[in-house]
Coordinates of C-alpha atoms and ligand atoms in Angstrom, one line a residue:
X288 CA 0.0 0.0 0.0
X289 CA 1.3 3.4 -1.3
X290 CA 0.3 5.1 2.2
X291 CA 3.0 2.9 3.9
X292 CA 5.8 2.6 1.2
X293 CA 5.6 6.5 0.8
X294 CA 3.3 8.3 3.8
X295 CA 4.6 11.8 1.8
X296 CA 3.3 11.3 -1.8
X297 CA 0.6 13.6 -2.3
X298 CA -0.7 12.3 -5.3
X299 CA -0.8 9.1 -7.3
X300 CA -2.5 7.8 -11.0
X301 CA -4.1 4.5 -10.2
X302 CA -6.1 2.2 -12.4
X303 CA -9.5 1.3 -11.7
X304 CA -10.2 -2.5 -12.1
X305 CA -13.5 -3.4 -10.5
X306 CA -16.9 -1.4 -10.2
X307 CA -19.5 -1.6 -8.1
X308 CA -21.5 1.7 -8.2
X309 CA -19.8 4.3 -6.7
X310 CA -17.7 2.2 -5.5
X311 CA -14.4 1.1 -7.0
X312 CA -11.7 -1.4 -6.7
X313 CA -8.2 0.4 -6.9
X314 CA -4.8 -1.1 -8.3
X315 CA -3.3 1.0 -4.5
X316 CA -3.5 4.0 -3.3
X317 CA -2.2 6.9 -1.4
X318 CA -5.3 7.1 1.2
X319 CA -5.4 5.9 4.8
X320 CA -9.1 4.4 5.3
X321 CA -8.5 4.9 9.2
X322 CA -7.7 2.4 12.7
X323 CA -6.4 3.3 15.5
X324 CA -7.4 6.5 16.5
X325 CA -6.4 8.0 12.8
X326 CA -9.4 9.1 11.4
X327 CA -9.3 8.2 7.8
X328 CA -7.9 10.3 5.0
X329 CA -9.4 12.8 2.7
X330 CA -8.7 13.5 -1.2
X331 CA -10.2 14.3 -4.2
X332 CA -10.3 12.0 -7.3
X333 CA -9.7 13.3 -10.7
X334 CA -11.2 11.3 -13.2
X335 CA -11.8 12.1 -16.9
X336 CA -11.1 16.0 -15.9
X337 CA -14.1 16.5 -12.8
X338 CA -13.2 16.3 -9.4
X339 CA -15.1 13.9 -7.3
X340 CA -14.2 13.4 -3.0
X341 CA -12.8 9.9 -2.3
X342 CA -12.6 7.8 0.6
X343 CA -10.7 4.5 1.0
X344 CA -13.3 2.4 2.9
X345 CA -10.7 -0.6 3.5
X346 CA -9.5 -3.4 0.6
X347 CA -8.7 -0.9 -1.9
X348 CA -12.5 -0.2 -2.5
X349 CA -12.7 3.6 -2.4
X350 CA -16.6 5.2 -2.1
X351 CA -16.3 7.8 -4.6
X352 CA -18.8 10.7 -4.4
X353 CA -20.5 10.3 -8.1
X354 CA -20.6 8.1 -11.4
X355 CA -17.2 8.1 -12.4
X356 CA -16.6 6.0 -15.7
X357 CA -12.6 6.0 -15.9
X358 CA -10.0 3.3 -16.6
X359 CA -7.4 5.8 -14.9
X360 CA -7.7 8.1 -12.0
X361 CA -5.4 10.5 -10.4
X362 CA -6.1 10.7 -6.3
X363 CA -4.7 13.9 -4.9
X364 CA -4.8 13.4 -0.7
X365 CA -5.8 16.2 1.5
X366 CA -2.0 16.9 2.5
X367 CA -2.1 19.5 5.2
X368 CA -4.9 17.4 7.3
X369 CA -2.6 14.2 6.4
X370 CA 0.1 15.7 7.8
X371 CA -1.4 17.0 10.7
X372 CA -2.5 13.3 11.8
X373 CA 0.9 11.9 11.1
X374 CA 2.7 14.3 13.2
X375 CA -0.1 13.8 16.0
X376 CA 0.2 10.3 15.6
X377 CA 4.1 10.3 15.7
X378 CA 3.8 12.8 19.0
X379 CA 1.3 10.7 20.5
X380 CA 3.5 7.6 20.7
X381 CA 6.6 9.2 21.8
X382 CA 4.3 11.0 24.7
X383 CA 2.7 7.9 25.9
X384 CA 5.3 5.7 25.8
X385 CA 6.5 7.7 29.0
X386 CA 3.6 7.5 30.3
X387 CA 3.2 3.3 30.1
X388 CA 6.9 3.3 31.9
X389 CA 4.9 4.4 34.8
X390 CA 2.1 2.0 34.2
X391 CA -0.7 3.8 32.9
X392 CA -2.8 1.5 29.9
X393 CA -4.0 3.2 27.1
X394 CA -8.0 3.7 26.4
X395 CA -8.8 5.6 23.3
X396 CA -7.2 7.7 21.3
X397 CA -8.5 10.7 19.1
X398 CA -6.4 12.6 17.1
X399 CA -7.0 15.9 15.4
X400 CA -5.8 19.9 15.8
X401 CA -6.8 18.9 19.6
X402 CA -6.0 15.2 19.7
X403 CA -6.8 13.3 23.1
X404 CA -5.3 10.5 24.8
X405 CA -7.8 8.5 27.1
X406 CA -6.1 6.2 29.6
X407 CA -5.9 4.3 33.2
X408 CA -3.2 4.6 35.6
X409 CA -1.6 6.1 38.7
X410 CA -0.2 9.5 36.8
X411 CA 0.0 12.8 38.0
X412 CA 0.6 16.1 36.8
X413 CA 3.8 16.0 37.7
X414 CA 4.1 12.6 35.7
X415 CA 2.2 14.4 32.6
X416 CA 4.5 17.6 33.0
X417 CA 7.9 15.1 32.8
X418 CA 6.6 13.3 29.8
X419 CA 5.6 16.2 28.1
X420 CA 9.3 17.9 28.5
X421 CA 10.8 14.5 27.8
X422 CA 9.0 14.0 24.4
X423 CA 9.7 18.0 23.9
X424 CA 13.5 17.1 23.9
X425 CA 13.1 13.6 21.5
X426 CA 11.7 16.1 18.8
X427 CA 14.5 18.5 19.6
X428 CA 17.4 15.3 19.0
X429 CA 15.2 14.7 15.7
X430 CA 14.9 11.1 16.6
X431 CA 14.2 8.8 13.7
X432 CA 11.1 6.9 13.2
X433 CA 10.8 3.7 10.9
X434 CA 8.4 0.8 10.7
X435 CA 8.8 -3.0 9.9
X436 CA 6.9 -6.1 9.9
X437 CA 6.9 -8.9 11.9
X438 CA 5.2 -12.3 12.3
X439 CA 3.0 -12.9 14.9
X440 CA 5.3 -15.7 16.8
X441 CA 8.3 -13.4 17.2
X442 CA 6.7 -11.1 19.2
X443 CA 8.3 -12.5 21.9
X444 CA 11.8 -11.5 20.3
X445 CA 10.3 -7.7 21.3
X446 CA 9.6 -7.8 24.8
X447 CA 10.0 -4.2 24.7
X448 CA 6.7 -3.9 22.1
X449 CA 3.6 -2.5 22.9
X450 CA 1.0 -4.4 21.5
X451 CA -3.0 -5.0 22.8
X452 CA -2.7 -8.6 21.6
X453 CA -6.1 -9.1 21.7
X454 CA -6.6 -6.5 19.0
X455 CA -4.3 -8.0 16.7
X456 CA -6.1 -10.4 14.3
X457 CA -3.5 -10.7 11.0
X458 CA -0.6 -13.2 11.2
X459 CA 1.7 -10.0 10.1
X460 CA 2.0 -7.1 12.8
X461 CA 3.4 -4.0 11.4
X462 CA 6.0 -2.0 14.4
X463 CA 6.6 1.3 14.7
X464 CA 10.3 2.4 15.7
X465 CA 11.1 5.6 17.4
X466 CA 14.8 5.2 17.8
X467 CA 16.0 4.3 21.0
X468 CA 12.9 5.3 22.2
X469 CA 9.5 2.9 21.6
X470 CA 8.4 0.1 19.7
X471 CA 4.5 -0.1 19.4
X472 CA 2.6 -2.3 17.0
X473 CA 0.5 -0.2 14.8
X474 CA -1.3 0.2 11.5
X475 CA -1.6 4.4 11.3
X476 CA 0.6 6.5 9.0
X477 CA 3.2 8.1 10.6
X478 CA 6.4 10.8 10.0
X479 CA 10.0 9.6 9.7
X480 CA 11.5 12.1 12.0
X481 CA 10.5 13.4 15.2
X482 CA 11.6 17.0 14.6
X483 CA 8.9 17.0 11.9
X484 CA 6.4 17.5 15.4
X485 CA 8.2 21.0 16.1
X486 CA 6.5 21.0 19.3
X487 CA 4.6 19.5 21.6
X488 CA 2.2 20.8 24.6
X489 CA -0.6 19.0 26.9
X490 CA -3.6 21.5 26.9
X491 CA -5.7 20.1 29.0
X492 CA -5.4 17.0 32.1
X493 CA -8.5 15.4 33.4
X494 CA -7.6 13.5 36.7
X495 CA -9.4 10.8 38.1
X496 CA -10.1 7.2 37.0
X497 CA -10.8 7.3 33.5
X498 CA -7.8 9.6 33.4
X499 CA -8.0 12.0 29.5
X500 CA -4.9 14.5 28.4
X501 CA -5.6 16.6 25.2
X502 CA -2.6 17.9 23.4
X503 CA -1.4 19.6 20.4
X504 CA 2.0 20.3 18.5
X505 CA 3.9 22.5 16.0
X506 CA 2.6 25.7 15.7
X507 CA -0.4 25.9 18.1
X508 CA 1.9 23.9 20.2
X509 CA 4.5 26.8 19.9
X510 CA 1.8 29.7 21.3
X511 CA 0.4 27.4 23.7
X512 CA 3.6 27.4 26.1
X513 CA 4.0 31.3 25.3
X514 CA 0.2 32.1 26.2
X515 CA 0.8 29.8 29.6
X516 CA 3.8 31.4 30.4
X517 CA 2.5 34.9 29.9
X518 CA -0.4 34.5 32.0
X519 CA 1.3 32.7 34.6
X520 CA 4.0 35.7 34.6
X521 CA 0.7 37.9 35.2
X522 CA -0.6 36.0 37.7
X523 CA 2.8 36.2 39.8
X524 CA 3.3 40.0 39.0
X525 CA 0.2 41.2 39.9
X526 CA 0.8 39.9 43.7
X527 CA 4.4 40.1 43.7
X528 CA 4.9 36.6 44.2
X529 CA 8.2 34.1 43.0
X530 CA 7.3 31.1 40.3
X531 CA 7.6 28.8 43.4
X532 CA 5.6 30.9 46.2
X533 CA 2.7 31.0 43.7
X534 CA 1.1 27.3 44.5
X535 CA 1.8 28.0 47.9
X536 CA -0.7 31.2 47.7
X537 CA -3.6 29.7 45.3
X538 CA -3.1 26.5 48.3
X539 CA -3.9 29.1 51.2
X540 CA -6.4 30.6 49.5
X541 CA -8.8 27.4 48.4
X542 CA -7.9 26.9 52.0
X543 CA -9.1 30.3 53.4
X544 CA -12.0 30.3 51.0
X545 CA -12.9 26.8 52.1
X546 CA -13.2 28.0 56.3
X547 CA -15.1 31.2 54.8
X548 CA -17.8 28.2 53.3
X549 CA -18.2 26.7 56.4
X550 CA -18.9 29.3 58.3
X551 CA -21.8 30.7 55.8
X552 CA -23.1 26.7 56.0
X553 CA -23.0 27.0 59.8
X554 CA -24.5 30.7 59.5
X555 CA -27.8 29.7 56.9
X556 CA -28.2 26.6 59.5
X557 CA -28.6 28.9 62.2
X558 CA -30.4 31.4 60.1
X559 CA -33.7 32.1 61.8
X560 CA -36.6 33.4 59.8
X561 CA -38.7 36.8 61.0
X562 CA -42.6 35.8 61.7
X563 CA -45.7 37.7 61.4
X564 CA -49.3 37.2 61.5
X565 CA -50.9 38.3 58.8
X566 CA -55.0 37.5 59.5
X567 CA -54.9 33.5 60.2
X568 CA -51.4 33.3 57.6
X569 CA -48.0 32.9 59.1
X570 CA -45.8 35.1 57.6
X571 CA -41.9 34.1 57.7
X572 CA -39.2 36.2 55.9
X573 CA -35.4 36.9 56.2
X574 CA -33.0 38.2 54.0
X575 CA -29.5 36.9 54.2
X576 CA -26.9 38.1 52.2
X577 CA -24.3 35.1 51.0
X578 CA -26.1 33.0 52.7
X579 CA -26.4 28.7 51.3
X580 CA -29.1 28.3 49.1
X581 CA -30.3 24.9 49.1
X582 CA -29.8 24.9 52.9
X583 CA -32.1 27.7 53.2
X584 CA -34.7 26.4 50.5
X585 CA -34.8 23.7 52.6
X586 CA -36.0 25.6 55.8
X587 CA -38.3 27.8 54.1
X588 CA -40.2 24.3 52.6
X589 CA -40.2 22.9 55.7
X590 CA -42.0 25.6 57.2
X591 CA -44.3 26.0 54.2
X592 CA -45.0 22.4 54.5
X593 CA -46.3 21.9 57.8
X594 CA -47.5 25.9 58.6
X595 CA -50.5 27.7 57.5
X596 CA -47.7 29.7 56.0
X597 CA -46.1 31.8 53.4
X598 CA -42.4 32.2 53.1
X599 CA -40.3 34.9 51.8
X600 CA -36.9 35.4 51.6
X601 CA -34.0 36.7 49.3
X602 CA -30.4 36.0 49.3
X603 CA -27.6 38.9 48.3
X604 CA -25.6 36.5 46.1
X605 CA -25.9 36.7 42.4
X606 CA -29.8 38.3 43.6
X607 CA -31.9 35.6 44.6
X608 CA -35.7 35.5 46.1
X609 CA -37.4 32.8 46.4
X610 CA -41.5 31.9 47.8
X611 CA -42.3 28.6 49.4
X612 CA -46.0 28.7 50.5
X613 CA -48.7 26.0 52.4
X614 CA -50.5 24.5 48.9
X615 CA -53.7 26.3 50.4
X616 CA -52.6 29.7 49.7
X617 CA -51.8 29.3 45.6
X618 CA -52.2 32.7 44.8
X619 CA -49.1 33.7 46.7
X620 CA -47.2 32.7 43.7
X621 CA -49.1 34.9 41.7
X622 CA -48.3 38.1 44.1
X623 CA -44.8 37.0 43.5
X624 CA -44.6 36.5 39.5
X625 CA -46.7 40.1 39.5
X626 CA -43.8 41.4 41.6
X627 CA -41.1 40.0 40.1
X628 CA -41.9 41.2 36.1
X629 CA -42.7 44.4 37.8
X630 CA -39.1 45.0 39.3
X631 CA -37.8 43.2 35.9
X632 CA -36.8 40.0 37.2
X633 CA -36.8 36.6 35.8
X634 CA -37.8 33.4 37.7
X635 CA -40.2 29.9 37.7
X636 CA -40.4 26.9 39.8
X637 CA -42.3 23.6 40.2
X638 CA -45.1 22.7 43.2
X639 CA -44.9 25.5 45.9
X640 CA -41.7 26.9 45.6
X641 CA -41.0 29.7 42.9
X642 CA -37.2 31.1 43.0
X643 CA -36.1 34.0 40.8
X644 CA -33.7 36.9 40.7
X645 CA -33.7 40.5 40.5
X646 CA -31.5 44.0 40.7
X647 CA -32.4 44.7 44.1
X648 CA -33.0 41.1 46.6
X649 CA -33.3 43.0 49.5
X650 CA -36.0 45.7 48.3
X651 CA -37.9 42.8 46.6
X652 CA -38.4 40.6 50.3
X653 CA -39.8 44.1 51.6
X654 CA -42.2 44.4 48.7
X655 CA -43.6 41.3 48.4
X656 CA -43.9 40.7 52.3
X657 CA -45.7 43.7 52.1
X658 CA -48.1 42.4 49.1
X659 CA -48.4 39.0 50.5
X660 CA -49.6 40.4 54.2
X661 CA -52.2 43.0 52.4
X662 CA -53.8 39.8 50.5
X663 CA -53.9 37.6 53.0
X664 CA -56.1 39.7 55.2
X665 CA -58.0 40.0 52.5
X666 CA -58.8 36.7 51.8
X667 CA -58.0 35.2 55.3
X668 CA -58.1 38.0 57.6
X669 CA -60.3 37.2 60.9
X670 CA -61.8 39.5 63.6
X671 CA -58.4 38.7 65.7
X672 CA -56.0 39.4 62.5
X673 CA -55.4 42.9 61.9
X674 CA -58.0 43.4 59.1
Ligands
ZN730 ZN1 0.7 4.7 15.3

């Protein structure tokens, strides 16, 4: 196959010997039909002077897009995406090789401008950081990269491969050789030298079990260490700090911040709502800046639930207020929908509680307590109540 004698030839004449369709049977070919995480190529076809898209679907049987009726066709590949995948694909070995000397076993692998690596394993960042700036310097020596054929019973002459055996189906197993590096069994297209990568960056690290690192190289690999340098350099500036004082301070912080939590839980726990009677209604309110939303919903249903009672309250954080009334008083939902397009807020809820925001929390609790107390009387108000 043309792809692995010469991954660089961008464009081939073939002859066409069987048809079926739009689909023909190709004397070789210069396109990758995909495996292992190497999407397959793109290319056009050029066949009796039009341009039709072609795609190797595996066999030499290309799906051509159109009726072409040619003995002869030229293929010209998509290069610059072709390129792209080899590079990735090179990079992507070299990187995880470091990673499977520290035991981690490979998932998935998608490659693209942002390729991603899924895998398993004890790593850490530190682990990702050192195999990053180890594979950085492999593309700096230029190490070469070749690949060869094996049968499958000397695979034990290669204890160093890395091969899913289970995957492996064909009696022939093609290797991939980074010198001195890796050996990996593989069937994608790859570069010849490492320096062809230019550069190399992990963008993004997703801990945990199912453990995922995105990465990409030359160019956007390039601006990607210059942007993180820059706004790390900010970072540090701005608070006068050193490069190695400046986990030490975020550390603190999400330490401070996490005390400052726990206090506000502790505060909305203890949080009492105010009470008036309003004819035979009970009505609660509070208004508590910053203070822990759901533990605060919770209260106000509780009450709601088992009082003849409406509550309302509003908390200073992005501008909350919320209603939780008894499901015997459903207009008190209305009072507070009326109130709430009034003062230009948005809001909605399900069964008896309604939660919304607006400009101004605090002046909306006053409003609507206000509201509420006026219609109860109204429509509950006894000779005892205020009415
Ligand atoms: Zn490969």
């Amino acid at each position: 196959m043309l792809y692995y004698e010469n991954p660089y030839l961008k464009s081939v004449e073939v002859e066409v010997e069987e048809r079926k369709g739009n689909k023909c049977l190709l004397s070789d070919t210069i396109l990758y039909p995909g495996g292992g995480g190497q999407p397959p190529d793109e290319g056009i076809a050029i066949c009796n002077g039009e341009e039709f898209s072609i795609k190797h679907i595996g066999s030499l049987w290309h799906e051509i897009d159109g009726i072409c009726k040619c003995d002869k066709m030229k293929i010209i590949l998509n290069w610059d995406r072709r390129y792209l995948l080899m590079r990735s694909h090179t990079a992507e070995h070299t990187f995880f090789r470091f990673l499977e000397n520290k035991g981690a076993k490979m998932g998935k692998i998608a490659l693209g401008e942002v390729s991603s690596i899924i895998f398993q394993g004890d790593i850490s960042a530190e682990d990702i950081l050192d195999a990053e700036k180890r594979t950085r310097e492999l593309i700096k020596e230029g190490r070469n990269v070749s690949t060869f054929w094996i049968n499958k019973d000397e695979i034990r002459n290669y204890p160093d491969l890395r091969i899913k055996l289970e995957r492996i189906k064909d009696e022939k197993i093609r290797v991939v050789k980074i010198e001195g590096h890796d050996l990996s069994a593989c069937k994608g297209v790859h570069i010849s030298n490492l320096s062809e990568i230019e550069d190399f960056a992990i963008v993004h690290f997703r801990m945990g079990k199912r453990k995922e690192v995105k990465f990409v190289i030359g160019e956007m690999a390039r601006n990607y260490h210059y942007r993180a340098s820059q706004s790390l350099r900010k970072l540090m500036w701005k608070r006068n700090l050193d490069m190695d004082k400046i986990e030490n301070y975020l550390e603190n912080l999400e330490n401070e911040n996490e005390i400052m939590r726990k206090a506000l839980r502790d505060a909305s726990k203890d949080a009492k709502f105010n009470v008036e009677k309003c004819g035979e209604i009970e009505l609660h309110y509070l208004f508590l800046p910053y203070a822990e939303k759901k533990i605060i919903q919770r209260k106000a249903l509780e009450i709601a639930n088992h009082n003849k009672a409406v509550v309302v309250y509003g908390i200073g954080e992005s501008n909350v207020v919320c209603i939780a009334y008894n499901p015997s008083y459903p207009w008190a939902r209305n009072e507070y929908m009326g109130l709430l397009s009034m003062m230009n807020g948005r809001g909605g809820g399900k069964g008896n509680f309604v939660s919304g925001s607006v400009e101004d929390a605090k002046k909306f609790v006053e409003e609507l307590k206000k509201i509420i107390c006026e219609k109860a009387l109204q429509l509950h108000g006894d000779e005892n109540g205020y009415s």
